[in-house]
Amino acid sequence: MEPLDRIDRDILALLQAEGRLSGAEVGRRVGLSQPAASARIQRLERSGVITGYRAVVDPVALGLNIHAVVRLRTTHARLAHALDFASRVPEIVSVLRVTGEDCLVLEVHCPQAGRLEQVVDALARYGPVTTSLVLRAYPRKPLADATAASSEGRSGPDRKER
Amino acid sequence: MEPLDRIDRDILALLQAEGRLSGAEVGRRVGLSQPAASARIQRLERSGVITGYRAVVDPVALGLNIHAVVRLRTTHARLAHALDFASRVPEIVSVLRVTGEDCLVLEVHCPQAGRLEQVVDALARYGPVTTSLVLRAYPRKPLADATAASSEGRSGPDRKER
DNA sequence: CTTGAAAATAGACACCA
DNA sequence: TGGTGTCTATTTTCAAG
C-alpha cells in the first residue's frame, strides 16, 4: 500500500478515461515501456486500487428516458427491507446509505414516468420519499489520488510532493 | 437504432460487469462465434449504446475516506457559477441538475473532513447546502434495456417478449 | 452467423542497464 | 525499477460458405 507516485496517478487517470487501453499504449502515454506499464497496472489491480473495468452504457440509448434521484427516509426497522427491495428492482441502479434526515439516496432509471411512479410508490411503503427528476447529468470525473494537488486551497499541514 | 435483442442485452450485461472481456470470450458466454460477437459489440459502440470503458477505482484505496452527497439550492442566476465551480473541483465527481427544491445533487470524495468542509463552504456561496455523509455505497447495478422484463408488475399495454 | 486462415497486437519472460 | 528484445498466446480482421 505504498503511496502512489506521479506515474501511477497518470495511469489511473488514463484507465478511468479509457479502460481498454493496452499496457503498451499506457506505457507510451506515461513514458514507460510496455512491461513496466503492465507491471504497474497489475500492481494497481492486485492492491485493490483498480477494482474492475466497466463498459459505460447510455441510458437514453436503452430507452431509459427518465432519470431520477429518490431520497427515502425510513426507520431502522424498515431499512433492511428497503435495501432488500432496492436490490431487487433493476431500475434502481445506485443505493447510498447516508447520514441525515434521509436514510437512502437512490438513483433510478426508468423508461417512462409510469414506471417511476410504480417504483416511488413501492419505496413509499418504507417511509417518506422525495423524488427529483434529473434534468442533466454532467460527466462523471475520474477519482484523483488524495495526494494529488487540488485546484482549491487546502488546510492542515503543508502539502509535500513526493 | 433497432431494438436490442436478447443477445445484445446479454452482451451489455457482460461488458458492464467486465469491461475488458474480449470478443471471443463474450461470444463464448452468449453462444456466438467470435466474429459475430465482435461485430455486435462494435455495433453497440458505434450506435452509441456503449459510450466507453472505464477502470473502476476504489476511493478508499486512494485515501479518499470521506464520501458525501451535497445538495445545493441555488438561484437561476448563480446556477451557472455553481456549475463552473463544481467542474473545477476534482473532489466533486458527480453533478446532477435536478428538479425540485434542490437544484444540484453533488457527490464528493475527500481525503478528510477538513477538505469536505472547504468544499461545502465554497458551495454555500451559491446557496443553501445540505450535506449527507455516505455510510455505505451499495454496488452500482448495470443498466438493463427498457424492454427487458422487470421484477415488479408493470402498467400500460401487455408486455410481449420478442 | 459460422468456419478457417492471416495479420496485428498484446502480454509474459529473461536478461541487462 | 525500468528498458530491450523476443517469444507465445490472443485478438481482430477478412474471405468464403
mmCIF file of C-alpha atoms (C1' of nucleotides) in Angstrom:
data_model
loop_
_atom_site.group_PDB
_atom_site.id
_atom_site.type_symbol
_atom_site.label_atom_id
_atom_site.label_comp_id
_atom_site.label_asym_id
_atom_site.label_seq_id
_atom_site.Cartn_x
_atom_site.Cartn_y
_atom_site.Cartn_z
ATOM 1 C CA MET A 1 0.000 0.000 0.000
ATOM 2 C CA GLU A 2 2.767 2.382 -0.891
ATOM 3 C CA PRO A 3 1.729 5.879 -1.768
ATOM 4 C CA LEU A 4 1.201 6.228 -5.487
ATOM 5 C CA ASP A 5 3.687 8.222 -7.451
ATOM 6 C CA ARG A 6 3.030 10.583 -10.311
ATOM 7 C CA ILE A 7 3.107 7.821 -12.913
ATOM 8 C CA ASP A 8 0.622 5.655 -11.036
ATOM 9 C CA ARG A 9 -1.727 8.591 -10.851
ATOM 10 C CA ASP A 10 -1.321 9.229 -14.559
ATOM 11 C CA ILE A 11 -2.078 5.597 -15.271
ATOM 12 C CA LEU A 12 -5.219 5.730 -13.139
ATOM 13 C CA ALA A 13 -6.401 8.839 -14.932
ATOM 14 C CA LEU A 14 -5.794 7.182 -18.278
ATOM 15 C CA LEU A 15 -7.566 3.966 -17.380
ATOM 16 C CA GLN A 16 -10.512 5.736 -15.815
ATOM 17 C CA ALA A 17 -10.993 7.569 -19.094
ATOM 18 C CA GLU A 18 -10.222 4.669 -21.414
ATOM 19 C CA GLY A 19 -10.486 1.368 -19.657
ATOM 20 C CA ARG A 20 -9.425 -0.790 -22.560
ATOM 21 C CA LEU A 21 -6.038 0.759 -23.218
ATOM 22 C CA SER A 22 -3.319 -1.824 -23.637
ATOM 23 C CA GLY A 23 -0.287 -1.929 -21.419
ATOM 24 C CA ALA A 24 1.826 -0.802 -24.354
ATOM 25 C CA GLU A 25 -0.411 2.184 -25.053
ATOM 26 C CA VAL A 26 -0.482 3.193 -21.411
ATOM 27 C CA GLY A 27 3.281 2.913 -21.342
ATOM 28 C CA ARG A 28 3.589 5.108 -24.395
ATOM 29 C CA ARG A 29 1.455 7.816 -22.834
ATOM 30 C CA VAL A 30 3.158 7.872 -19.457
ATOM 31 C CA GLY A 31 6.658 7.400 -20.807
ATOM 32 C CA LEU A 32 7.254 3.835 -19.763
ATOM 33 C CA SER A 33 7.989 0.615 -21.608
ATOM 34 C CA GLN A 34 5.214 -1.913 -22.064
ATOM 35 C CA PRO A 35 6.478 -4.347 -19.404
ATOM 36 C CA ALA A 36 6.936 -1.556 -16.891
ATOM 37 C CA ALA A 37 3.481 -0.161 -17.543
ATOM 38 C CA SER A 38 1.861 -3.596 -17.432
ATOM 39 C CA ALA A 39 3.596 -4.335 -14.158
ATOM 40 C CA ARG A 40 2.276 -1.142 -12.619
ATOM 41 C CA ILE A 41 -1.229 -1.805 -13.855
ATOM 42 C CA GLN A 42 -1.120 -5.284 -12.390
ATOM 43 C CA ARG A 43 0.122 -3.881 -9.141
ATOM 44 C CA LEU A 44 -2.772 -1.398 -9.075
ATOM 45 C CA GLU A 45 -5.211 -4.210 -9.746
ATOM 46 C CA ARG A 46 -3.786 -6.607 -7.185
ATOM 47 C CA SER A 47 -3.522 -3.985 -4.493
ATOM 48 C CA GLY A 48 -7.193 -3.168 -4.931
ATOM 49 C CA VAL A 49 -6.814 0.330 -6.291
ATOM 50 C CA ILE A 50 -8.382 -0.735 -9.569
ATOM 51 C CA THR A 51 -11.353 -2.886 -8.688
ATOM 52 C CA GLY A 52 -12.567 -3.660 -12.172
ATOM 53 C CA TYR A 53 -13.427 -2.427 -15.626
ATOM 54 C CA ARG A 54 -16.879 -1.490 -16.856
ATOM 55 C CA ALA A 55 -18.472 -0.604 -20.137
ATOM 56 C CA VAL A 56 -20.425 2.629 -19.813
ATOM 57 C CA VAL A 57 -23.872 2.498 -21.341
ATOM 58 C CA ASP A 58 -26.072 5.394 -22.406
ATOM 59 C CA PRO A 59 -29.426 5.107 -20.612
ATOM 60 C CA VAL A 60 -31.294 7.008 -23.302
ATOM 61 C CA ALA A 61 -29.988 4.665 -25.978
ATOM 62 C CA LEU A 62 -31.626 1.880 -23.997
ATOM 63 C CA GLY A 63 -34.941 3.685 -23.820
ATOM 64 C CA LEU A 64 -34.348 4.688 -20.209
ATOM 65 C CA ASN A 65 -35.587 8.232 -20.685
ATOM 66 C CA ILE A 66 -36.278 9.080 -17.085
ATOM 67 C CA HIS A 67 -33.509 9.508 -14.585
ATOM 68 C CA ALA A 68 -34.407 10.396 -11.027
ATOM 69 C CA VAL A 69 -32.902 10.757 -7.597
ATOM 70 C CA VAL A 70 -35.147 9.414 -4.863
ATOM 71 C CA ARG A 71 -34.453 10.104 -1.222
ATOM 72 C CA LEU A 72 -36.039 7.808 1.291
ATOM 73 C CA ARG A 73 -36.488 8.481 4.957
ATOM 74 C CA THR A 74 -37.164 5.256 6.706
ATOM 75 C CA THR A 75 -36.919 3.695 10.146
ATOM 76 C CA HIS A 76 -34.177 1.495 11.390
ATOM 77 C CA ALA A 77 -36.546 -1.463 11.405
ATOM 78 C CA ARG A 78 -37.623 -0.929 7.834
ATOM 79 C CA LEU A 79 -34.213 -0.080 6.462
ATOM 80 C CA ALA A 80 -33.238 -3.675 5.799
ATOM 81 C CA HIS A 81 -36.468 -4.262 3.930
ATOM 82 C CA ALA A 82 -35.994 -1.132 1.897
ATOM 83 C CA LEU A 83 -32.483 -2.224 0.972
ATOM 84 C CA ASP A 84 -33.725 -5.631 0.034
ATOM 85 C CA PHE A 85 -36.402 -4.123 -2.138
ATOM 86 C CA ALA A 86 -33.934 -1.777 -3.784
ATOM 87 C CA SER A 87 -31.600 -4.630 -4.574
ATOM 88 C CA ARG A 88 -34.388 -6.444 -6.382
ATOM 89 C CA VAL A 89 -35.530 -3.614 -8.598
ATOM 90 C CA PRO A 90 -33.314 -3.282 -11.642
ATOM 91 C CA GLU A 91 -34.375 0.299 -12.287
ATOM 92 C CA ILE A 92 -32.712 1.307 -9.019
ATOM 93 C CA VAL A 93 -29.093 1.388 -10.140
ATOM 94 C CA SER A 94 -27.443 3.099 -7.209
ATOM 95 C CA VAL A 95 -28.085 2.943 -3.488
ATOM 96 C CA LEU A 96 -26.314 5.146 -0.973
ATOM 97 C CA ARG A 97 -26.916 4.872 2.713
ATOM 98 C CA VAL A 98 -26.383 8.304 4.152
ATOM 99 C CA THR A 99 -26.489 10.248 7.378
ATOM 100 C CA GLY A 100 -29.020 12.974 7.973
ATOM 101 C CA GLU A 101 -32.766 13.048 7.640
ATOM 102 C CA ASP A 102 -32.819 10.843 4.624
ATOM 103 C CA CYS A 103 -31.508 7.351 5.103
ATOM 104 C CA LEU A 104 -31.096 6.339 1.500
ATOM 105 C CA VAL A 105 -30.344 8.173 -1.695
ATOM 106 C CA LEU A 106 -31.334 6.146 -4.731
ATOM 107 C CA GLU A 107 -30.754 6.676 -8.398
ATOM 108 C CA VAL A 108 -33.408 5.335 -10.712
ATOM 109 C CA HIS A 109 -33.530 4.893 -14.480
ATOM 110 C CA CYS A 110 -36.958 4.212 -15.983
ATOM 111 C CA PRO A 111 -38.392 4.013 -19.475
ATOM 112 C CA GLN A 112 -41.432 6.135 -18.700
ATOM 113 C CA ALA A 113 -42.954 8.146 -15.904
ATOM 114 C CA GLY A 114 -45.464 5.403 -15.197
ATOM 115 C CA ARG A 115 -42.744 3.045 -14.202
ATOM 116 C CA LEU A 116 -41.095 5.649 -11.992
ATOM 117 C CA GLU A 117 -44.422 6.110 -10.282
ATOM 118 C CA GLN A 118 -44.542 2.416 -9.502
ATOM 119 C CA VAL A 119 -41.049 2.413 -8.077
ATOM 120 C CA VAL A 120 -41.660 5.512 -5.991
ATOM 121 C CA ASP A 121 -44.951 4.143 -4.685
ATOM 122 C CA ALA A 122 -43.278 0.914 -3.740
ATOM 123 C CA LEU A 123 -40.479 2.761 -1.965
ATOM 124 C CA ALA A 124 -43.008 4.872 -0.100
ATOM 125 C CA ARG A 125 -44.031 1.752 1.794
ATOM 126 C CA TYR A 126 -40.808 2.113 3.749
ATOM 127 C CA GLY A 127 -41.145 5.776 4.570
ATOM 128 C CA PRO A 128 -41.485 9.299 3.190
ATOM 129 C CA VAL A 129 -39.941 9.736 -0.218
ATOM 130 C CA THR A 130 -38.605 12.790 -2.052
ATOM 131 C CA THR A 131 -38.240 12.439 -5.792
ATOM 132 C CA SER A 132 -36.242 14.701 -8.102
ATOM 133 C CA LEU A 133 -36.037 14.291 -11.824
ATOM 134 C CA VAL A 134 -32.550 14.601 -13.234
ATOM 135 C CA LEU A 135 -32.570 17.303 -15.885
ATOM 136 C CA ARG A 136 -28.947 16.858 -16.764
ATOM 137 C CA ALA A 137 -26.138 14.595 -15.633
ATOM 138 C CA TYR A 138 -22.725 16.131 -16.093
ATOM 139 C CA PRO A 139 -19.957 13.713 -16.998
ATOM 140 C CA ARG A 140 -18.584 11.901 -14.012
ATOM 141 C CA LYS A 141 -14.998 12.766 -13.166
ATOM 142 C CA PRO A 142 -12.189 10.324 -12.522
ATOM 143 C CA LEU A 143 -11.131 9.826 -8.934
ATOM 144 C CA ALA A 144 -7.857 11.562 -8.217
ATOM 145 C CA ASP A 145 -5.375 10.452 -5.627
ATOM 146 C CA ALA A 146 -5.703 12.327 -2.342
ATOM 147 C CA THR A 147 -2.058 13.330 -2.566
ATOM 148 C CA ALA A 148 -2.609 14.962 -5.940
ATOM 149 C CA ALA A 149 -2.746 18.726 -5.976
ATOM 150 C CA SER A 150 -6.195 20.281 -5.902
ATOM 151 C CA SER A 151 -7.278 23.477 -7.516
ATOM 152 C CA GLU A 152 -8.610 24.901 -4.253
ATOM 153 C CA GLY A 153 -6.524 25.872 -1.275
ATOM 154 C CA ARG A 154 -6.184 23.333 1.480
ATOM 155 C CA SER A 155 -5.984 23.419 5.213
ATOM 156 C CA GLY A 156 -3.937 21.303 7.565
ATOM 157 C CA PRO A 157 -0.230 20.610 7.371
ATOM 158 C CA ASP A 158 1.756 21.688 4.366
ATOM 159 C CA ARG A 159 1.389 19.506 1.375
ATOM 160 C CA LYS A 160 4.586 17.856 0.330
ATOM 161 C CA GLU A 161 5.006 16.439 -3.095
ATOM 162 C CA ARG A 162 6.923 13.161 -3.079
ATOM 163 C CA MET B 1 -31.411 2.153 -33.628
ATOM 164 C CA GLU B 2 -33.096 -1.223 -33.844
ATOM 165 C CA PRO B 3 -34.427 -2.618 -30.637
ATOM 166 C CA LEU B 4 -31.833 -4.767 -28.939
ATOM 167 C CA ASP B 5 -32.425 -8.487 -28.867
ATOM 168 C CA ARG B 6 -31.743 -10.873 -26.054
ATOM 169 C CA ILE B 7 -28.138 -11.420 -27.086
ATOM 170 C CA ASP B 8 -27.373 -7.710 -27.233
ATOM 171 C CA ARG B 9 -28.744 -7.334 -23.747
ATOM 172 C CA ASP B 10 -26.637 -10.237 -22.551
ATOM 173 C CA ILE B 11 -23.574 -8.663 -24.102
ATOM 174 C CA LEU B 12 -24.295 -5.347 -22.390
ATOM 175 C CA ALA B 13 -24.699 -7.067 -19.055
ATOM 176 C CA LEU B 14 -21.419 -8.883 -19.543
ATOM 177 C CA LEU B 15 -19.486 -5.806 -20.582
ATOM 178 C CA GLN B 16 -20.927 -3.663 -17.813
ATOM 179 C CA ALA B 17 -19.650 -6.233 -15.343
ATOM 180 C CA GLU B 18 -16.336 -6.967 -17.046
ATOM 181 C CA GLY B 19 -15.359 -4.266 -19.462
ATOM 182 C CA ARG B 20 -12.209 -5.898 -20.747
ATOM 183 C CA LEU B 21 -13.708 -9.130 -21.991
ATOM 184 C CA SER B 22 -12.535 -9.999 -25.468
ATOM 185 C CA GLY B 23 -14.897 -10.536 -28.342
ATOM 186 C CA ALA B 24 -14.044 -14.219 -28.254
ATOM 187 C CA GLU B 25 -14.881 -14.524 -24.560
ATOM 188 C CA VAL B 26 -18.113 -12.611 -24.961
ATOM 189 C CA GLY B 27 -19.013 -14.862 -27.867
ATOM 190 C CA ARG B 28 -18.330 -17.937 -25.780
ATOM 191 C CA ARG B 29 -20.598 -16.740 -22.998
ATOM 192 C CA VAL B 30 -23.518 -15.682 -25.159
ATOM 193 C CA GLY B 31 -23.245 -18.595 -27.561
ATOM 194 C CA LEU B 32 -21.918 -16.797 -30.586
ATOM 195 C CA SER B 33 -18.786 -17.086 -32.686
ATOM 196 C CA GLN B 34 -16.066 -14.566 -32.041
ATOM 197 C CA PRO B 35 -16.615 -12.549 -35.236
ATOM 198 C CA ALA B 36 -20.340 -12.353 -34.586
ATOM 199 C CA ALA B 37 -19.801 -11.204 -31.027
ATOM 200 C CA SER B 38 -17.199 -8.641 -32.051
ATOM 201 C CA ALA B 39 -19.494 -7.303 -34.735
ATOM 202 C CA ARG B 40 -22.292 -6.836 -32.238
ATOM 203 C CA ILE B 41 -20.013 -5.108 -29.787
ATOM 204 C CA GLN B 42 -18.836 -2.737 -32.491
ATOM 205 C CA ARG B 43 -22.392 -2.060 -33.463
ATOM 206 C CA LEU B 44 -23.245 -1.238 -29.850
ATOM 207 C CA GLU B 45 -20.273 1.089 -29.666
ATOM 208 C CA ARG B 46 -20.925 2.846 -32.952
ATOM 209 C CA SER B 47 -24.616 3.266 -32.297
ATOM 210 C CA GLY B 48 -23.818 4.980 -29.024
ATOM 211 C CA VAL B 49 -25.226 2.367 -26.690
ATOM 212 C CA ILE B 50 -21.775 1.717 -25.282
ATOM 213 C CA THR B 51 -20.186 5.110 -24.771
ATOM 214 C CA GLY B 52 -16.874 3.991 -23.382
ATOM 215 C CA TYR B 53 -14.954 1.818 -20.977
ATOM 216 C CA ARG B 54 -13.706 2.832 -17.561
ATOM 217 C CA ALA B 55 -11.494 1.382 -14.907
ATOM 218 C CA VAL B 56 -13.260 1.456 -11.551
ATOM 219 C CA VAL B 57 -11.117 2.772 -8.743
ATOM 220 C CA ASP B 58 -11.607 2.276 -5.025
ATOM 221 C CA PRO B 59 -11.783 5.700 -3.346
ATOM 222 C CA VAL B 60 -10.563 4.384 -0.009
ATOM 223 C CA ALA B 61 -7.504 2.864 -1.650
ATOM 224 C CA LEU B 62 -6.686 6.365 -2.848
ATOM 225 C CA GLY B 63 -7.064 7.828 0.617
ATOM 226 C CA LEU B 64 -10.457 9.300 -0.218
ATOM 227 C CA ASN B 65 -12.051 8.287 3.034
ATOM 228 C CA ILE B 66 -14.980 10.645 3.001
ATOM 229 C CA HIS B 67 -17.818 10.260 0.579
ATOM 230 C CA ALA B 68 -20.688 12.715 0.751
ATOM 231 C CA VAL B 69 -23.795 13.767 -1.098
ATOM 232 C CA VAL B 70 -24.249 17.517 -1.153
ATOM 233 C CA ARG B 71 -27.487 19.096 -2.276
ATOM 234 C CA LEU B 72 -27.368 22.687 -3.352
ATOM 235 C CA ARG B 73 -30.299 25.024 -3.664
ATOM 236 C CA THR B 74 -29.303 27.961 -5.758
ATOM 237 C CA THR B 75 -30.821 30.656 -7.923
ATOM 238 C CA HIS B 76 -31.050 30.620 -11.647
ATOM 239 C CA ALA B 77 -28.511 33.409 -11.851
ATOM 240 C CA ARG B 78 -25.995 31.616 -9.688
ATOM 241 C CA LEU B 79 -26.516 28.195 -11.184
ATOM 242 C CA ALA B 80 -24.013 28.686 -13.963
ATOM 243 C CA HIS B 81 -21.384 29.822 -11.494
ATOM 244 C CA ALA B 82 -22.068 26.878 -9.255
ATOM 245 C CA LEU B 83 -21.704 24.508 -12.183
ATOM 246 C CA ASP B 84 -18.498 26.162 -13.184
ATOM 247 C CA PHE B 85 -17.164 25.861 -9.678
ATOM 248 C CA ALA B 86 -18.176 22.225 -9.472
ATOM 249 C CA SER B 87 -16.427 21.446 -12.720
ATOM 250 C CA ARG B 88 -13.205 22.870 -11.347
ATOM 251 C CA VAL B 89 -13.129 20.974 -8.091
ATOM 252 C CA PRO B 90 -11.771 17.467 -8.575
ATOM 253 C CA GLU B 91 -13.315 16.217 -5.353
ATOM 254 C CA ILE B 92 -16.757 16.788 -6.847
ATOM 255 C CA VAL B 93 -17.007 13.725 -9.041
ATOM 256 C CA SER B 94 -20.668 13.794 -9.988
ATOM 257 C CA VAL B 95 -23.035 16.646 -10.719
ATOM 258 C CA LEU B 96 -26.742 16.156 -11.306
ATOM 259 C CA ARG B 97 -29.036 19.015 -12.121
ATOM 260 C CA VAL B 98 -32.417 18.109 -10.762
ATOM 261 C CA THR B 99 -35.939 19.394 -10.394
ATOM 262 C CA GLY B 100 -37.403 20.212 -7.021
ATOM 263 C CA GLU B 101 -36.193 22.394 -4.216
ATOM 264 C CA ASP B 102 -32.595 21.461 -4.699
ATOM 265 C CA CYS B 103 -31.057 22.414 -7.997
ATOM 266 C CA LEU B 104 -27.958 20.289 -7.862
ATOM 267 C CA VAL B 105 -27.053 16.983 -6.296
ATOM 268 C CA LEU B 106 -23.304 16.556 -5.990
ATOM 269 C CA GLU B 107 -21.192 13.631 -4.999
ATOM 270 C CA VAL B 108 -17.935 14.421 -3.277
ATOM 271 C CA HIS B 109 -14.917 12.313 -2.377
ATOM 272 C CA CYS B 110 -12.453 13.857 0.067
ATOM 273 C CA PRO B 111 -9.434 12.655 1.983
ATOM 274 C CA GLN B 112 -10.524 14.189 5.284
ATOM 275 C CA ALA B 113 -13.379 16.074 6.832
ATOM 276 C CA GLY B 114 -11.426 19.303 6.649
ATOM 277 C CA ARG B 115 -11.397 19.204 2.915
ATOM 278 C CA LEU B 116 -15.100 18.424 2.755
ATOM 279 C CA GLU B 117 -15.695 21.456 4.924
ATOM 280 C CA GLN B 118 -13.842 23.616 2.428
ATOM 281 C CA VAL B 119 -15.833 22.276 -0.484
ATOM 282 C CA VAL B 120 -19.144 22.668 1.320
ATOM 283 C CA ASP B 121 -18.267 26.187 2.416
ATOM 284 C CA ALA B 122 -17.344 27.104 -1.104
ATOM 285 C CA LEU B 123 -20.568 25.645 -2.439
ATOM 286 C CA ALA B 124 -22.561 27.541 0.152
ATOM 287 C CA ARG B 125 -21.608 30.743 -1.653
ATOM 288 C CA TYR B 126 -24.139 29.764 -4.294
ATOM 289 C CA GLY B 127 -26.982 28.930 -1.958
ATOM 290 C CA PRO B 128 -28.176 26.761 0.926
ATOM 291 C CA VAL B 129 -26.446 23.411 1.106
ATOM 292 C CA THR B 130 -27.469 20.095 2.627
ATOM 293 C CA THR B 131 -24.675 17.630 3.246
ATOM 294 C CA SER B 132 -25.031 13.915 3.940
ATOM 295 C CA LEU B 133 -22.168 11.583 4.626
ATOM 296 C CA VAL B 134 -22.325 8.314 2.741
ATOM 297 C CA LEU B 135 -22.158 5.484 5.243
ATOM 298 C CA ARG B 136 -22.257 2.784 2.639
ATOM 299 C CA ALA B 137 -22.395 2.680 -1.132
ATOM 300 C CA TYR B 138 -24.010 -0.468 -2.454
ATOM 301 C CA PRO B 139 -22.591 -1.775 -5.683
ATOM 302 C CA ARG B 140 -23.941 0.007 -8.707
ATOM 303 C CA LYS B 141 -26.102 -2.127 -10.953
ATOM 304 C CA PRO B 142 -25.772 -2.471 -14.706
ATOM 305 C CA LEU B 143 -28.310 -0.646 -16.820
ATOM 306 C CA ALA B 144 -30.841 -3.033 -18.289
ATOM 307 C CA ASP B 145 -32.662 -2.470 -21.540
ATOM 308 C CA ALA B 146 -36.113 -0.978 -21.093
ATOM 309 C CA THR B 147 -37.634 -3.886 -22.981
ATOM 310 C CA ALA B 148 -36.141 -6.371 -20.553
ATOM 311 C CA ALA B 149 -38.511 -7.914 -18.045
ATOM 312 C CA SER B 150 -38.632 -6.318 -14.618
ATOM 313 C CA SER B 151 -39.277 -7.999 -11.331
ATOM 314 C CA GLU B 152 -42.162 -5.697 -10.448
ATOM 315 C CA GLY B 153 -45.528 -5.610 -12.151
ATOM 316 C CA ARG B 154 -45.995 -3.034 -14.856
ATOM 317 C CA SER B 155 -48.791 -0.870 -16.093
ATOM 318 C CA GLY B 156 -49.707 0.032 -19.635
ATOM 319 C CA PRO B 157 -50.114 -2.361 -22.536
ATOM 320 C CA ASP B 158 -49.273 -6.011 -22.157
ATOM 321 C CA ARG B 159 -45.637 -6.826 -22.318
ATOM 322 C CA LYS B 160 -44.721 -9.036 -25.196
ATOM 323 C CA GLU B 161 -41.452 -10.873 -25.252
ATOM 324 C CA ARG B 162 -39.869 -10.812 -28.676
ATOM 325 C "C1'" DC C 1 -23.719 -16.308 -38.451
ATOM 326 C "C1'" DT C 2 -20.080 -19.883 -38.985
ATOM 327 C "C1'" DT C 3 -15.701 -21.640 -40.005
ATOM 328 C "C1'" DG C 4 -10.858 -21.117 -41.189
ATOM 329 C "C1'" DA C 5 -6.678 -18.514 -42.115
ATOM 330 C "C1'" DA C 6 -3.839 -14.368 -41.942
ATOM 331 C "C1'" DA C 7 -2.202 -10.186 -39.972
ATOM 332 C "C1'" DA C 8 -1.715 -7.414 -35.979
ATOM 333 C "C1'" DT C 9 -1.255 -6.950 -31.033
ATOM 334 C "C1'" DA C 10 -0.856 -7.804 -26.527
ATOM 335 C "C1'" DG C 11 1.011 -9.999 -22.743
ATOM 336 C "C1'" DA C 12 4.844 -12.586 -20.492
ATOM 337 C "C1'" DC C 13 9.840 -13.618 -19.724
ATOM 338 C "C1'" DA C 14 14.600 -13.451 -19.485
ATOM 339 C "C1'" DC C 15 18.425 -10.560 -19.293
ATOM 340 C "C1'" DC C 16 20.763 -6.254 -18.826
ATOM 341 C "C1'" DA C 17 21.353 -1.210 -17.582
ATOM 342 C "C1'" DT D 1 12.805 -0.394 -11.015
ATOM 343 C "C1'" DG D 2 12.930 0.205 -15.810
ATOM 344 C "C1'" DG D 3 14.468 -0.803 -20.738
ATOM 345 C "C1'" DT D 4 15.145 -4.125 -24.759
ATOM 346 C "C1'" DG D 5 14.357 -7.941 -27.388
ATOM 347 C "C1'" DT D 6 11.848 -11.934 -28.158
ATOM 348 C "C1'" DC D 7 8.530 -15.443 -27.985
ATOM 349 C "C1'" DT D 8 3.885 -17.011 -27.379
ATOM 350 C "C1'" DA D 9 -0.876 -16.546 -26.783
ATOM 351 C "C1'" DT D 10 -4.837 -13.876 -28.211
ATOM 352 C "C1'" DT D 11 -7.364 -10.905 -30.821
ATOM 353 C "C1'" DT D 12 -9.096 -8.944 -34.616
ATOM 354 C "C1'" DT D 13 -9.977 -8.771 -39.442
ATOM 355 C "C1'" DC D 14 -11.121 -10.810 -43.689
ATOM 356 C "C1'" DA D 15 -12.643 -14.173 -47.165
ATOM 357 C "C1'" DA D 16 -15.985 -17.591 -48.224
ATOM 358 C "C1'" DG D 17 -19.834 -20.659 -47.382
#
